[in-house]
Amino acid sequence: MSAILEVTLDPDREYEIVNGQPEEKPMAGAGHGGIEVRLMWRLAKHVEENNLGGVYGPDTTFQIGRNERLPDLSFVSAARIPEDGEPEGKWPFAPDLAIEVVSPNDLWERMNDKIFEYFDAGVQQVWLLSPERRTVAVYDSPVELRVLTEADELTSEKLLPGFRCRVSEIFKSPARG
């Protein structure tokens, strides 16, 4: 007789499904969230003004190969959005752009595996933001990347024509009033 293992998931937490198993996505800190919002605001504004598609936050699930992933931010081009609009549940495919903000508890191997996984599923570009180094690594493939510093501008002519954002603006802390 085989035993069935029953797993109870906390409804207040977010999980990715990796290799058929739920994997908790740890809660991010204020700095992590601030970086996400500053970039999301700039990205969403540009995408909406130019009718390029949709920008999605960290609670949007995508089918990435056999896994279900929640990138910190993502972009789906207008051409890939179904006529009937966004799905009620997860996106059944990978986004065009996946963006991850490195957390203090992220391991290099796991982040690197995720980058390969994204490209294997059809993601066209991955941005990896490092709050510690204040850099953005723009991956055009798992092994082709350019690293931008605070002095550089973040662009993506292939996915987001005309988008420009100084890297320093993404990592800038809010002003004290």
JSON list of C-alpha atoms in Angstrom, two decimals:
[
{"chain": "A", "resi": 1, "resn": "MET", "atom": "CA", "xyz": [0.00, 0.00, 0.00]},
{"chain": "A", "resi": 2, "resn": "SER", "atom": "CA", "xyz": [1.46, 3.38, -0.96]},
{"chain": "A", "resi": 3, "resn": "ALA", "atom": "CA", "xyz": [1.17, 6.39, 1.27]},
{"chain": "A", "resi": 4, "resn": "ILE", "atom": "CA", "xyz": [-0.11, 9.64, -0.20]},
{"chain": "A", "resi": 5, "resn": "LEU", "atom": "CA", "xyz": [1.76, 12.67, 1.01]},
{"chain": "A", "resi": 6, "resn": "GLU", "atom": "CA", "xyz": [-0.61, 15.56, 1.49]},
{"chain": "A", "resi": 7, "resn": "VAL", "atom": "CA", "xyz": [0.92, 19.01, 1.47]},
{"chain": "A", "resi": 8, "resn": "THR", "atom": "CA", "xyz": [-0.93, 21.98, 2.89]},
{"chain": "A", "resi": 9, "resn": "LEU", "atom": "CA", "xyz": [0.12, 25.29, 1.37]},
{"chain": "A", "resi": 10, "resn": "ASP", "atom": "CA", "xyz": [-0.18, 28.55, 3.26]},
{"chain": "A", "resi": 11, "resn": "PRO", "atom": "CA", "xyz": [-2.66, 30.70, 1.30]},
{"chain": "A", "resi": 12, "resn": "ASP", "atom": "CA", "xyz": [-0.84, 33.86, 2.42]},
{"chain": "A", "resi": 13, "resn": "ARG", "atom": "CA", "xyz": [2.38, 32.82, 0.66]},
{"chain": "A", "resi": 14, "resn": "GLU", "atom": "CA", "xyz": [3.31, 32.54, -3.00]},
{"chain": "A", "resi": 15, "resn": "TYR", "atom": "CA", "xyz": [4.63, 29.33, -4.52]},
{"chain": "A", "resi": 16, "resn": "GLU", "atom": "CA", "xyz": [6.28, 28.41, -7.78]},
{"chain": "A", "resi": 17, "resn": "ILE", "atom": "CA", "xyz": [5.84, 24.86, -9.00]},
{"chain": "A", "resi": 18, "resn": "VAL", "atom": "CA", "xyz": [9.30, 23.47, -9.74]},
{"chain": "A", "resi": 19, "resn": "ASN", "atom": "CA", "xyz": [9.76, 19.88, -10.89]},
{"chain": "A", "resi": 20, "resn": "GLY", "atom": "CA", "xyz": [6.19, 19.16, -9.81]},
{"chain": "A", "resi": 21, "resn": "GLN", "atom": "CA", "xyz": [6.72, 20.39, -6.24]},
{"chain": "A", "resi": 22, "resn": "PRO", "atom": "CA", "xyz": [5.61, 23.64, -4.60]},
{"chain": "A", "resi": 23, "resn": "GLU", "atom": "CA", "xyz": [8.57, 25.89, -3.84]},
{"chain": "A", "resi": 24, "resn": "GLU", "atom": "CA", "xyz": [7.87, 28.91, -1.65]},
{"chain": "A", "resi": 25, "resn": "LYS", "atom": "CA", "xyz": [8.88, 32.23, -3.14]},
{"chain": "A", "resi": 26, "resn": "PRO", "atom": "CA", "xyz": [10.19, 34.13, -0.10]},
{"chain": "A", "resi": 27, "resn": "MET", "atom": "CA", "xyz": [8.66, 37.47, 0.76]},
{"chain": "A", "resi": 28, "resn": "ALA", "atom": "CA", "xyz": [10.81, 40.32, -0.47]},
{"chain": "A", "resi": 29, "resn": "GLY", "atom": "CA", "xyz": [11.96, 43.23, 1.66]},
{"chain": "A", "resi": 30, "resn": "ALA", "atom": "CA", "xyz": [11.14, 46.90, 1.23]},
{"chain": "A", "resi": 31, "resn": "GLY", "atom": "CA", "xyz": [14.21, 47.62, -0.89]},
{"chain": "A", "resi": 32, "resn": "HIS", "atom": "CA", "xyz": [13.41, 44.75, -3.24]},
{"chain": "A", "resi": 33, "resn": "GLY", "atom": "CA", "xyz": [9.79, 45.92, -3.56]},
{"chain": "A", "resi": 34, "resn": "GLY", "atom": "CA", "xyz": [10.84, 49.53, -4.14]},
{"chain": "A", "resi": 35, "resn": "ILE", "atom": "CA", "xyz": [13.13, 48.50, -6.99]},
{"chain": "A", "resi": 36, "resn": "GLU", "atom": "CA", "xyz": [10.33, 46.45, -8.56]},
{"chain": "A", "resi": 37, "resn": "VAL", "atom": "CA", "xyz": [7.83, 49.31, -8.37]},
{"chain": "A", "resi": 38, "resn": "ARG", "atom": "CA", "xyz": [10.22, 51.97, -9.70]},
{"chain": "A", "resi": 39, "resn": "LEU", "atom": "CA", "xyz": [11.01, 49.81, -12.72]},
{"chain": "A", "resi": 40, "resn": "MET", "atom": "CA", "xyz": [7.41, 48.60, -13.16]},
{"chain": "A", "resi": 41, "resn": "TRP", "atom": "CA", "xyz": [6.07, 52.15, -13.20]},
{"chain": "A", "resi": 42, "resn": "ARG", "atom": "CA", "xyz": [8.52, 53.25, -15.91]},
{"chain": "A", "resi": 43, "resn": "LEU", "atom": "CA", "xyz": [8.06, 50.08, -17.94]},
{"chain": "A", "resi": 44, "resn": "ALA", "atom": "CA", "xyz": [4.25, 50.03, -17.73]},
{"chain": "A", "resi": 45, "resn": "LYS", "atom": "CA", "xyz": [4.01, 53.71, -18.68]},
{"chain": "A", "resi": 46, "resn": "HIS", "atom": "CA", "xyz": [6.13, 53.16, -21.80]},
{"chain": "A", "resi": 47, "resn": "VAL", "atom": "CA", "xyz": [4.35, 49.93, -22.79]},
{"chain": "A", "resi": 48, "resn": "GLU", "atom": "CA", "xyz": [0.88, 51.48, -22.38]},
{"chain": "A", "resi": 49, "resn": "GLU", "atom": "CA", "xyz": [1.74, 54.73, -24.20]},
{"chain": "A", "resi": 50, "resn": "ASN", "atom": "CA", "xyz": [3.10, 52.72, -27.16]},
{"chain": "A", "resi": 51, "resn": "ASN", "atom": "CA", "xyz": [0.53, 49.87, -27.15]},
{"chain": "A", "resi": 52, "resn": "LEU", "atom": "CA", "xyz": [3.31, 47.29, -26.88]},
{"chain": "A", "resi": 53, "resn": "GLY", "atom": "CA", "xyz": [1.51, 44.71, -24.70]},
{"chain": "A", "resi": 54, "resn": "GLY", "atom": "CA", "xyz": [1.26, 44.14, -20.96]},
{"chain": "A", "resi": 55, "resn": "VAL", "atom": "CA", "xyz": [3.53, 44.43, -17.92]},
{"chain": "A", "resi": 56, "resn": "TYR", "atom": "CA", "xyz": [2.91, 42.07, -15.00]},
{"chain": "A", "resi": 57, "resn": "GLY", "atom": "CA", "xyz": [3.94, 42.07, -11.35]},
{"chain": "A", "resi": 58, "resn": "PRO", "atom": "CA", "xyz": [5.37, 39.44, -9.04]},
{"chain": "A", "resi": 59, "resn": "ASP", "atom": "CA", "xyz": [2.08, 37.63, -8.45]},
{"chain": "A", "resi": 60, "resn": "THR", "atom": "CA", "xyz": [1.57, 36.64, -12.10]},
{"chain": "A", "resi": 61, "resn": "THR", "atom": "CA", "xyz": [2.24, 32.98, -12.88]},
{"chain": "A", "resi": 62, "resn": "PHE", "atom": "CA", "xyz": [3.65, 31.78, -16.20]},
{"chain": "A", "resi": 63, "resn": "GLN", "atom": "CA", "xyz": [4.03, 28.26, -17.52]},
{"chain": "A", "resi": 64, "resn": "ILE", "atom": "CA", "xyz": [7.79, 27.93, -18.00]},
{"chain": "A", "resi": 65, "resn": "GLY", "atom": "CA", "xyz": [8.36, 24.52, -19.53]},
{"chain": "A", "resi": 66, "resn": "ARG", "atom": "CA", "xyz": [6.96, 22.06, -16.99]},
{"chain": "A", "resi": 67, "resn": "ASN", "atom": "CA", "xyz": [7.32, 24.58, -14.15]},
{"chain": "A", "resi": 68, "resn": "GLU", "atom": "CA", "xyz": [5.15, 27.47, -13.02]},
{"chain": "A", "resi": 69, "resn": "ARG", "atom": "CA", "xyz": [7.19, 30.59, -12.32]},
{"chain": "A", "resi": 70, "resn": "LEU", "atom": "CA", "xyz": [6.45, 34.04, -10.91]},
{"chain": "A", "resi": 71, "resn": "PRO", "atom": "CA", "xyz": [9.03, 36.49, -12.30]},
{"chain": "A", "resi": 72, "resn": "ASP", "atom": "CA", "xyz": [9.37, 39.66, -10.25]},
{"chain": "A", "resi": 73, "resn": "LEU", "atom": "CA", "xyz": [8.26, 41.58, -13.36]},
{"chain": "A", "resi": 74, "resn": "SER", "atom": "CA", "xyz": [7.43, 40.47, -16.87]},
{"chain": "A", "resi": 75, "resn": "PHE", "atom": "CA", "xyz": [6.32, 41.71, -20.26]},
{"chain": "A", "resi": 76, "resn": "VAL", "atom": "CA", "xyz": [4.10, 40.02, -22.83]},
{"chain": "A", "resi": 77, "resn": "SER", "atom": "CA", "xyz": [4.01, 41.59, -26.30]},
{"chain": "A", "resi": 78, "resn": "ALA", "atom": "CA", "xyz": [0.65, 42.71, -27.74]},
{"chain": "A", "resi": 79, "resn": "ALA", "atom": "CA", "xyz": [0.95, 40.18, -30.57]},
{"chain": "A", "resi": 80, "resn": "ARG", "atom": "CA", "xyz": [0.89, 37.31, -28.04]},
{"chain": "A", "resi": 81, "resn": "ILE", "atom": "CA", "xyz": [-2.06, 38.50, -25.96]},
{"chain": "A", "resi": 82, "resn": "PRO", "atom": "CA", "xyz": [-5.16, 36.50, -26.98]},
{"chain": "A", "resi": 83, "resn": "GLU", "atom": "CA", "xyz": [-8.10, 38.31, -28.59]},
{"chain": "A", "resi": 84, "resn": "ASP", "atom": "CA", "xyz": [-10.20, 37.57, -25.52]},
{"chain": "A", "resi": 85, "resn": "GLY", "atom": "CA", "xyz": [-7.56, 39.21, -23.30]},
{"chain": "A", "resi": 86, "resn": "GLU", "atom": "CA", "xyz": [-5.56, 38.12, -20.31]},
{"chain": "A", "resi": 87, "resn": "PRO", "atom": "CA", "xyz": [-6.32, 34.73, -18.76]},
{"chain": "A", "resi": 88, "resn": "GLU", "atom": "CA", "xyz": [-8.06, 34.49, -15.39]},
{"chain": "A", "resi": 89, "resn": "GLY", "atom": "CA", "xyz": [-5.39, 32.09, -14.14]},
{"chain": "A", "resi": 90, "resn": "LYS", "atom": "CA", "xyz": [-1.80, 31.63, -15.17]},
{"chain": "A", "resi": 91, "resn": "TRP", "atom": "CA", "xyz": [-0.37, 32.54, -18.53]},
{"chain": "A", "resi": 92, "resn": "PRO", "atom": "CA", "xyz": [-0.05, 29.24, -20.46]},
{"chain": "A", "resi": 93, "resn": "PHE", "atom": "CA", "xyz": [3.28, 30.35, -21.95]},
{"chain": "A", "resi": 94, "resn": "ALA", "atom": "CA", "xyz": [6.48, 32.18, -21.05]},
{"chain": "A", "resi": 95, "resn": "PRO", "atom": "CA", "xyz": [6.67, 35.99, -21.15]},
{"chain": "A", "resi": 96, "resn": "ASP", "atom": "CA", "xyz": [8.77, 37.78, -23.76]},
{"chain": "A", "resi": 97, "resn": "LEU", "atom": "CA", "xyz": [10.77, 39.49, -21.00]},
{"chain": "A", "resi": 98, "resn": "ALA", "atom": "CA", "xyz": [11.37, 38.08, -17.50]},
{"chain": "A", "resi": 99, "resn": "ILE", "atom": "CA", "xyz": [12.82, 40.35, -14.82]},
{"chain": "A", "resi": 100, "resn": "GLU", "atom": "CA", "xyz": [14.26, 39.11, -11.54]},
{"chain": "A", "resi": 101, "resn": "VAL", "atom": "CA", "xyz": [15.53, 41.18, -8.61]},
{"chain": "A", "resi": 102, "resn": "VAL", "atom": "CA", "xyz": [18.22, 39.29, -6.71]},
{"chain": "A", "resi": 103, "resn": "SER", "atom": "CA", "xyz": [17.36, 38.82, -3.04]},
{"chain": "A", "resi": 104, "resn": "PRO", "atom": "CA", "xyz": [19.95, 38.27, -0.29]},
{"chain": "A", "resi": 105, "resn": "ASN", "atom": "CA", "xyz": [18.85, 34.63, 0.05]},
{"chain": "A", "resi": 106, "resn": "ASP", "atom": "CA", "xyz": [19.08, 33.84, -3.70]},
{"chain": "A", "resi": 107, "resn": "LEU", "atom": "CA", "xyz": [21.76, 31.34, -4.66]},
{"chain": "A", "resi": 108, "resn": "TRP", "atom": "CA", "xyz": [23.78, 31.88, -7.85]},
{"chain": "A", "resi": 109, "resn": "GLU", "atom": "CA", "xyz": [23.15, 28.33, -9.08]},
{"chain": "A", "resi": 110, "resn": "ARG", "atom": "CA", "xyz": [19.40, 28.66, -8.70]},
{"chain": "A", "resi": 111, "resn": "MET", "atom": "CA", "xyz": [19.28, 32.05, -10.43]},
{"chain": "A", "resi": 112, "resn": "ASN", "atom": "CA", "xyz": [21.48, 30.73, -13.25]},
{"chain": "A", "resi": 113, "resn": "ASP", "atom": "CA", "xyz": [19.25, 27.65, -13.61]},
{"chain": "A", "resi": 114, "resn": "LYS", "atom": "CA", "xyz": [16.20, 29.92, -13.77]},
{"chain": "A", "resi": 115, "resn": "ILE", "atom": "CA", "xyz": [17.78, 32.02, -16.55]},
{"chain": "A", "resi": 116, "resn": "PHE", "atom": "CA", "xyz": [18.42, 28.87, -18.62]},
{"chain": "A", "resi": 117, "resn": "GLU", "atom": "CA", "xyz": [14.89, 27.67, -17.87]},
{"chain": "A", "resi": 118, "resn": "TYR", "atom": "CA", "xyz": [13.41, 30.97, -19.06]},
{"chain": "A", "resi": 119, "resn": "PHE", "atom": "CA", "xyz": [15.25, 30.83, -22.37]},
{"chain": "A", "resi": 120, "resn": "ASP", "atom": "CA", "xyz": [14.42, 27.14, -22.88]},
{"chain": "A", "resi": 121, "resn": "ALA", "atom": "CA", "xyz": [10.72, 28.09, -22.53]},
{"chain": "A", "resi": 122, "resn": "GLY", "atom": "CA", "xyz": [10.92, 30.88, -25.12]},
{"chain": "A", "resi": 123, "resn": "VAL", "atom": "CA", "xyz": [11.70, 34.02, -23.13]},
{"chain": "A", "resi": 124, "resn": "GLN", "atom": "CA", "xyz": [13.49, 36.45, -25.46]},
{"chain": "A", "resi": 125, "resn": "GLN", "atom": "CA", "xyz": [15.31, 38.49, -22.82]},
{"chain": "A", "resi": 126, "resn": "VAL", "atom": "CA", "xyz": [16.00, 38.32, -19.07]},
{"chain": "A", "resi": 127, "resn": "TRP", "atom": "CA", "xyz": [16.96, 41.25, -16.85]},
{"chain": "A", "resi": 128, "resn": "LEU", "atom": "CA", "xyz": [18.68, 40.38, -13.58]},
{"chain": "A", "resi": 129, "resn": "LEU", "atom": "CA", "xyz": [18.82, 43.30, -11.15]},
{"chain": "A", "resi": 130, "resn": "SER", "atom": "CA", "xyz": [21.40, 43.26, -8.35]},
{"chain": "A", "resi": 131, "resn": "PRO", "atom": "CA", "xyz": [20.52, 45.69, -5.53]},
{"chain": "A", "resi": 132, "resn": "GLU", "atom": "CA", "xyz": [23.85, 44.95, -3.83]},
{"chain": "A", "resi": 133, "resn": "ARG", "atom": "CA", "xyz": [25.94, 45.84, -6.91]},
{"chain": "A", "resi": 134, "resn": "ARG", "atom": "CA", "xyz": [23.36, 48.29, -8.29]},
{"chain": "A", "resi": 135, "resn": "THR", "atom": "CA", "xyz": [23.65, 46.70, -11.71]},
{"chain": "A", "resi": 136, "resn": "VAL", "atom": "CA", "xyz": [21.34, 45.23, -14.34]},
{"chain": "A", "resi": 137, "resn": "ALA", "atom": "CA", "xyz": [22.52, 42.19, -16.31]},
{"chain": "A", "resi": 138, "resn": "VAL", "atom": "CA", "xyz": [20.65, 42.07, -19.63]},
{"chain": "A", "resi": 139, "resn": "TYR", "atom": "CA", "xyz": [20.65, 38.52, -21.00]},
{"chain": "A", "resi": 140, "resn": "ASP", "atom": "CA", "xyz": [19.91, 38.03, -24.71]},
{"chain": "A", "resi": 141, "resn": "SER", "atom": "CA", "xyz": [20.65, 34.31, -24.24]},
{"chain": "A", "resi": 142, "resn": "PRO", "atom": "CA", "xyz": [21.84, 32.29, -21.24]},
{"chain": "A", "resi": 143, "resn": "VAL", "atom": "CA", "xyz": [25.45, 33.09, -22.18]},
{"chain": "A", "resi": 144, "resn": "GLU", "atom": "CA", "xyz": [25.16, 36.45, -23.97]},
{"chain": "A", "resi": 145, "resn": "LEU", "atom": "CA", "xyz": [24.80, 39.36, -21.59]},
{"chain": "A", "resi": 146, "resn": "ARG", "atom": "CA", "xyz": [25.79, 42.93, -20.92]},
{"chain": "A", "resi": 147, "resn": "VAL", "atom": "CA", "xyz": [26.08, 44.41, -17.45]},
{"chain": "A", "resi": 148, "resn": "LEU", "atom": "CA", "xyz": [24.81, 47.94, -16.92]},
{"chain": "A", "resi": 149, "resn": "THR", "atom": "CA", "xyz": [25.90, 50.18, -14.05]},
{"chain": "A", "resi": 150, "resn": "GLU", "atom": "CA", "xyz": [24.16, 53.20, -12.55]},
{"chain": "A", "resi": 151, "resn": "ALA", "atom": "CA", "xyz": [25.81, 55.42, -15.19]},
{"chain": "A", "resi": 152, "resn": "ASP", "atom": "CA", "xyz": [24.13, 53.45, -18.02]},
{"chain": "A", "resi": 153, "resn": "GLU", "atom": "CA", "xyz": [20.69, 53.49, -19.60]},
{"chain": "A", "resi": 154, "resn": "LEU", "atom": "CA", "xyz": [18.54, 50.38, -19.65]},
{"chain": "A", "resi": 155, "resn": "THR", "atom": "CA", "xyz": [17.04, 49.79, -23.11]},
{"chain": "A", "resi": 156, "resn": "SER", "atom": "CA", "xyz": [15.59, 46.91, -25.11]},
{"chain": "A", "resi": 157, "resn": "GLU", "atom": "CA", "xyz": [15.09, 47.90, -28.73]},
{"chain": "A", "resi": 158, "resn": "LYS", "atom": "CA", "xyz": [14.16, 44.34, -29.68]},
{"chain": "A", "resi": 159, "resn": "LEU", "atom": "CA", "xyz": [11.23, 44.15, -27.21]},
{"chain": "A", "resi": 160, "resn": "LEU", "atom": "CA", "xyz": [10.52, 47.70, -26.04]},
{"chain": "A", "resi": 161, "resn": "PRO", "atom": "CA", "xyz": [11.40, 50.16, -28.84]},
{"chain": "A", "resi": 162, "resn": "GLY", "atom": "CA", "xyz": [12.11, 53.61, -27.42]},
{"chain": "A", "resi": 163, "resn": "PHE", "atom": "CA", "xyz": [12.24, 52.53, -23.76]},
{"chain": "A", "resi": 164, "resn": "ARG", "atom": "CA", "xyz": [15.03, 54.26, -21.86]},
{"chain": "A", "resi": 165, "resn": "CYS", "atom": "CA", "xyz": [15.63, 54.29, -18.13]},
{"chain": "A", "resi": 166, "resn": "ARG", "atom": "CA", "xyz": [18.77, 55.32, -16.31]},
{"chain": "A", "resi": 167, "resn": "VAL", "atom": "CA", "xyz": [19.82, 52.41, -14.08]},
{"chain": "A", "resi": 168, "resn": "SER", "atom": "CA", "xyz": [20.44, 54.82, -11.18]},
{"chain": "A", "resi": 169, "resn": "GLU", "atom": "CA", "xyz": [16.70, 55.72, -11.21]},
{"chain": "A", "resi": 170, "resn": "ILE", "atom": "CA", "xyz": [15.76, 52.08, -10.52]},
{"chain": "A", "resi": 171, "resn": "PHE", "atom": "CA", "xyz": [18.03, 51.84, -7.47]},
{"chain": "A", "resi": 172, "resn": "LYS", "atom": "CA", "xyz": [17.37, 55.35, -6.11]},
{"chain": "A", "resi": 173, "resn": "SER", "atom": "CA", "xyz": [15.91, 55.39, -2.61]},
{"chain": "A", "resi": 174, "resn": "PRO", "atom": "CA", "xyz": [12.89, 57.61, -1.98]},
{"chain": "A", "resi": 175, "resn": "ALA", "atom": "CA", "xyz": [13.66, 61.14, -0.82]},
{"chain": "A", "resi": 176, "resn": "ARG", "atom": "CA", "xyz": [13.00, 62.01, 2.79]},
{"chain": "A", "resi": 177, "resn": "GLY", "atom": "CA", "xyz": [10.58, 64.90, 3.10]}
]
